[in-house]
mmCIF file of C-alpha atoms in Angstrom:
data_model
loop_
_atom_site.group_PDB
_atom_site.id
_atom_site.type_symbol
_atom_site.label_atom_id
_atom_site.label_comp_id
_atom_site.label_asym_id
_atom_site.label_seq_id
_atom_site.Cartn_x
_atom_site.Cartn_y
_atom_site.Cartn_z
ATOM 1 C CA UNK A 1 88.094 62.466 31.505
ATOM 2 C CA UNK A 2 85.969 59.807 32.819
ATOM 3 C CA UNK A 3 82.870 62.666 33.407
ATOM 4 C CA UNK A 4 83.816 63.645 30.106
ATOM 5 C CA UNK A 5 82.968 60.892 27.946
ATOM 6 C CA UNK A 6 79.838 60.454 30.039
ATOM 7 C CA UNK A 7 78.581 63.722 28.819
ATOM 8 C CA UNK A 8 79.987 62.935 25.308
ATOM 9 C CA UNK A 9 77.909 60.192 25.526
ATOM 10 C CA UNK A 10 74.694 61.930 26.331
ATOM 11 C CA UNK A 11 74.801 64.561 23.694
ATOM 12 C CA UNK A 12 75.279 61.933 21.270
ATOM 13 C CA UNK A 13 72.117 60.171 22.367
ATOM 14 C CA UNK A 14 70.573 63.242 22.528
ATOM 15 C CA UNK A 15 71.799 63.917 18.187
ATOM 16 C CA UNK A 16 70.927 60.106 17.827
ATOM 17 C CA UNK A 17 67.142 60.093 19.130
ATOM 18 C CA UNK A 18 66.000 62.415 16.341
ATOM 19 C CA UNK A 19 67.807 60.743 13.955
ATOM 20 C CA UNK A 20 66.360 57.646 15.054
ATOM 21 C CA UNK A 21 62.965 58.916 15.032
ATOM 22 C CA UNK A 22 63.159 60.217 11.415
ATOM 23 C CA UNK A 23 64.314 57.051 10.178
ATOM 24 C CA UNK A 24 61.338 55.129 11.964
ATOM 25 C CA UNK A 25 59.389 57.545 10.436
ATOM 26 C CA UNK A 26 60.574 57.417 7.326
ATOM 27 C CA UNK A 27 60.147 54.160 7.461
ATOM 28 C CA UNK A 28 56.401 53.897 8.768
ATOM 29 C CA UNK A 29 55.388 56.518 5.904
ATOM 30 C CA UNK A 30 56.730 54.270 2.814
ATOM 31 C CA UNK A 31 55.197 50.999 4.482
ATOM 32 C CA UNK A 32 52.027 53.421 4.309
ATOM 33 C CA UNK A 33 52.436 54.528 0.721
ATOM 34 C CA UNK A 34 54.000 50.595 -0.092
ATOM 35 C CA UNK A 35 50.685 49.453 1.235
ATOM 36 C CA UNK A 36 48.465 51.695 -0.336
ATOM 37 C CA UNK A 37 50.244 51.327 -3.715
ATOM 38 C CA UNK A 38 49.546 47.090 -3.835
ATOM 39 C CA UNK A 39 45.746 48.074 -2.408
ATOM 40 C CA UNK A 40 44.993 49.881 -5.206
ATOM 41 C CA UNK A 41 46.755 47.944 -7.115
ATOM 42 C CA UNK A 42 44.241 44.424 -5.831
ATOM 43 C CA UNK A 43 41.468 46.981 -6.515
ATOM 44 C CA UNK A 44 42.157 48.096 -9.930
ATOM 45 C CA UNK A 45 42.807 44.124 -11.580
ATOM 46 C CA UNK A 46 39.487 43.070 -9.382
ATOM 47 C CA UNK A 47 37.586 45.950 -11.429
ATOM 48 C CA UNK A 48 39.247 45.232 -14.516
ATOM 49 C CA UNK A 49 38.411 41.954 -13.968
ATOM 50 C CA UNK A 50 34.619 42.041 -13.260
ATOM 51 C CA UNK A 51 34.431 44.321 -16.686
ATOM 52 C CA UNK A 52 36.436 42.470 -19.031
ATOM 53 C CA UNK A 53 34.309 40.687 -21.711
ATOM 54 C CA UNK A 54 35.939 37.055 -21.738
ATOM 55 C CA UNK A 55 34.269 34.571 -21.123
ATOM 56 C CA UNK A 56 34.854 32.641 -17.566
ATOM 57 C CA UNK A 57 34.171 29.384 -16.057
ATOM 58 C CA UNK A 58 32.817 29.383 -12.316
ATOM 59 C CA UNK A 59 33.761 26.624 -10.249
ATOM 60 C CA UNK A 60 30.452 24.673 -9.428
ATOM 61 C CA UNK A 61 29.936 26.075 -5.758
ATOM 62 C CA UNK A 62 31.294 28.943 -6.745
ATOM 63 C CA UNK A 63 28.793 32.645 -5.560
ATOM 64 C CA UNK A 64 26.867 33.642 -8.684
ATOM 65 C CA UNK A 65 28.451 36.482 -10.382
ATOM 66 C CA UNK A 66 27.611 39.870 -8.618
ATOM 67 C CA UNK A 67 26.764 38.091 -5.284
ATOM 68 C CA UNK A 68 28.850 40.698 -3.204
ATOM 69 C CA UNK A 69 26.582 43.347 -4.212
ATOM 70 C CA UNK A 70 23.585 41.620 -4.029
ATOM 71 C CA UNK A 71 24.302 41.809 0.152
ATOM 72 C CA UNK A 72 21.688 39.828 2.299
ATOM 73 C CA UNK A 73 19.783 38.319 -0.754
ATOM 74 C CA UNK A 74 23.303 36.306 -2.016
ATOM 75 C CA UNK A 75 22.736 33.352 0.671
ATOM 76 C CA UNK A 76 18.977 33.027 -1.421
ATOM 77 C CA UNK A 77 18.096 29.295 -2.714
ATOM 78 C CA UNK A 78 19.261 29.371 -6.598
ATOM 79 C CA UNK A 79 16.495 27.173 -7.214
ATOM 80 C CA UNK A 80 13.655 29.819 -6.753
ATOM 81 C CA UNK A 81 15.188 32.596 -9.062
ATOM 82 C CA UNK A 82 15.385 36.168 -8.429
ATOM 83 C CA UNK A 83 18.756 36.915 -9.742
ATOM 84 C CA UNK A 84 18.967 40.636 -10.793
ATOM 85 C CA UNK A 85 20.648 42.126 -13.654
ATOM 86 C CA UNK A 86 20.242 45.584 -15.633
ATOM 87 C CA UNK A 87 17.438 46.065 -13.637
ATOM 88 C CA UNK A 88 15.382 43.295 -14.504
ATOM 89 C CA UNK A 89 14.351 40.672 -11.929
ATOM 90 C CA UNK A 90 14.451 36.988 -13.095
ATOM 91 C CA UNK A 91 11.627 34.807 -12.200
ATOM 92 C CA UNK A 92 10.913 31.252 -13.022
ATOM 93 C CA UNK A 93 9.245 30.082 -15.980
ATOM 94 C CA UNK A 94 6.267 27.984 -15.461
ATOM 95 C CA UNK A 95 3.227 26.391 -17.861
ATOM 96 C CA UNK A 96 3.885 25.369 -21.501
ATOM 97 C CA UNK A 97 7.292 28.565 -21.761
ATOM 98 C CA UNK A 98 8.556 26.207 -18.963
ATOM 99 C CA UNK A 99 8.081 23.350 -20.944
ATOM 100 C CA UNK A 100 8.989 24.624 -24.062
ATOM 101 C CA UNK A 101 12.873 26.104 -22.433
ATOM 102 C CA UNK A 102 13.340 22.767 -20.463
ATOM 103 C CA UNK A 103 12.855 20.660 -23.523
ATOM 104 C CA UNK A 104 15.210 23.491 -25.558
ATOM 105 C CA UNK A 105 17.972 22.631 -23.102
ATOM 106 C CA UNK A 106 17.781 19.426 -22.932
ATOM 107 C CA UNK A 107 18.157 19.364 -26.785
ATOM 108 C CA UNK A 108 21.207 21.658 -26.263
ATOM 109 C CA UNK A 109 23.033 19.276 -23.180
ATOM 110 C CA UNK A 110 22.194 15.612 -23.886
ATOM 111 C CA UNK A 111 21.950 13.445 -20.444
ATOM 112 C CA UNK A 112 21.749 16.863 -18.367
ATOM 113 C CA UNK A 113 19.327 18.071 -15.836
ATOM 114 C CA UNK A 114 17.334 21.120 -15.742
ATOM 115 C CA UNK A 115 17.731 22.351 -12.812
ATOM 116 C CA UNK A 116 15.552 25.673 -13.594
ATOM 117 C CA UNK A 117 14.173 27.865 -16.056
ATOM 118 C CA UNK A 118 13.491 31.849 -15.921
ATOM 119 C CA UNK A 119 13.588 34.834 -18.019
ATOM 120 C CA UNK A 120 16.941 36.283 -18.517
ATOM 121 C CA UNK A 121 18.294 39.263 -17.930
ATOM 122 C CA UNK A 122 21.379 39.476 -19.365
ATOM 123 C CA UNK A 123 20.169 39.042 -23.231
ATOM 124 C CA UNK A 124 18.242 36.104 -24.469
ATOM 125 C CA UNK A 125 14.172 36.067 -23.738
ATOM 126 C CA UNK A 126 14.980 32.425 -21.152
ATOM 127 C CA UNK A 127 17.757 30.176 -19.755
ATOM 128 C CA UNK A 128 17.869 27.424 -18.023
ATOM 129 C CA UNK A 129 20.392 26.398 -15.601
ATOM 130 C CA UNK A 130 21.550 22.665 -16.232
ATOM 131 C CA UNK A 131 23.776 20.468 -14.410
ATOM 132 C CA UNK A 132 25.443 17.967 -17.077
ATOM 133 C CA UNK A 133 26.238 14.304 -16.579
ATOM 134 C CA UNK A 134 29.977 15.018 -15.595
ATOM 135 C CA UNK A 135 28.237 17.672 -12.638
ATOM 136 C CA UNK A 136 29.202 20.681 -14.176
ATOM 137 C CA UNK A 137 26.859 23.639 -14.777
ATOM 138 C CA UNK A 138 26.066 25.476 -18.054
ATOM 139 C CA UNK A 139 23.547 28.278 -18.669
ATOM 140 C CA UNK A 140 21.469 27.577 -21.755
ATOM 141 C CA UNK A 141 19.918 30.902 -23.823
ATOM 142 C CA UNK A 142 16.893 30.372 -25.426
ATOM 143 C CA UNK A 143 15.184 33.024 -27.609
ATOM 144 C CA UNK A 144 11.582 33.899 -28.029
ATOM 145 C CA UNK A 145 10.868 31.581 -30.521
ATOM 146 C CA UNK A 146 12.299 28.582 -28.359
ATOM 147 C CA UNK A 147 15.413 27.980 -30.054
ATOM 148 C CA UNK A 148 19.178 27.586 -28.611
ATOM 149 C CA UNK A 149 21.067 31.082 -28.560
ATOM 150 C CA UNK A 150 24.126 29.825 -26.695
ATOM 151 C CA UNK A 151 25.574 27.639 -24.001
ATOM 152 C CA UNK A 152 27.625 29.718 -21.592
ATOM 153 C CA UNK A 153 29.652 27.211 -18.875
ATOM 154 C CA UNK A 154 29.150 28.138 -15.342
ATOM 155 C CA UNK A 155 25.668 30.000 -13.531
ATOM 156 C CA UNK A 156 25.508 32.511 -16.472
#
């Protein structure tokens, strides 16, 4: 009896080991699927996110919007411009349009500071960037003719 149950024993190892290994399997395949499922999930809100039209406010240090595609060129200096949008490059404004924006803005955000002016991209003629008196940042859109189009808050 005793060599019996040894052998008993064995072939039920031998039932339980495939068992075993389809459960582990199992197992490892919906932690796959579980995975891919919230991935796609992250993916599809960030891209539903970056195309919604609301309106947003960007934390002051926050990377201007788009800075993860814009690769090696998203650690440049704010201050000098070059921000690119539907295929336009913004420069900075300079000469009596300079003037003409920065005084604009300053209308637009009493006590703030200009911190630069360029052509826009994204649907006025210029903006300027301005930091107000309580340190936050707003984008001012000016139109050809000088005059105040909007005040988005953030790096617009």
């Amino acid at each position: 009896m005793v060599f019996g149950s040894t052998v008993e024993s064995t072939r039920e190892k031998d039932l339980m080991n495939p068992i075993r290994k389809a459960i582990v399997g199992a197992a490892l395949v919906g932690a796959t699927l579980t995975g891919g499922a919230v991935g796609a999930s992250m993916l599809n809100t960030t891209a539903s996110a970056a195309t919604s039209p609301t309106a947003t406010t960007a934390a002051p240090n926050a990377a201007p919007p788009g800075a993860a595609r814009m690769g090696p060129a998203a650690n440049r200096d704010p201050s000098k411009g070059g921000h690119m949008a539907n295929g336009i490059t913004e420069s900075l404004l300079t000469g009596t349009t300079a003037t003409q924006v920065e005084s604009a803005a300053k209308g637009a955000v009493p006590g703030g500071t200009v911190l630069r002016v360029e052509n826009d991209s994204e649907g006025a003629k210029y903006e300027a960037h301005v930091r107000k008196a309580d340190g936050s940042e707003v984008t001012v859109k000016v139109d050809a003719n000088f005059k105040v189009t909007g005040v988005e808050t953030g790096r617009g």
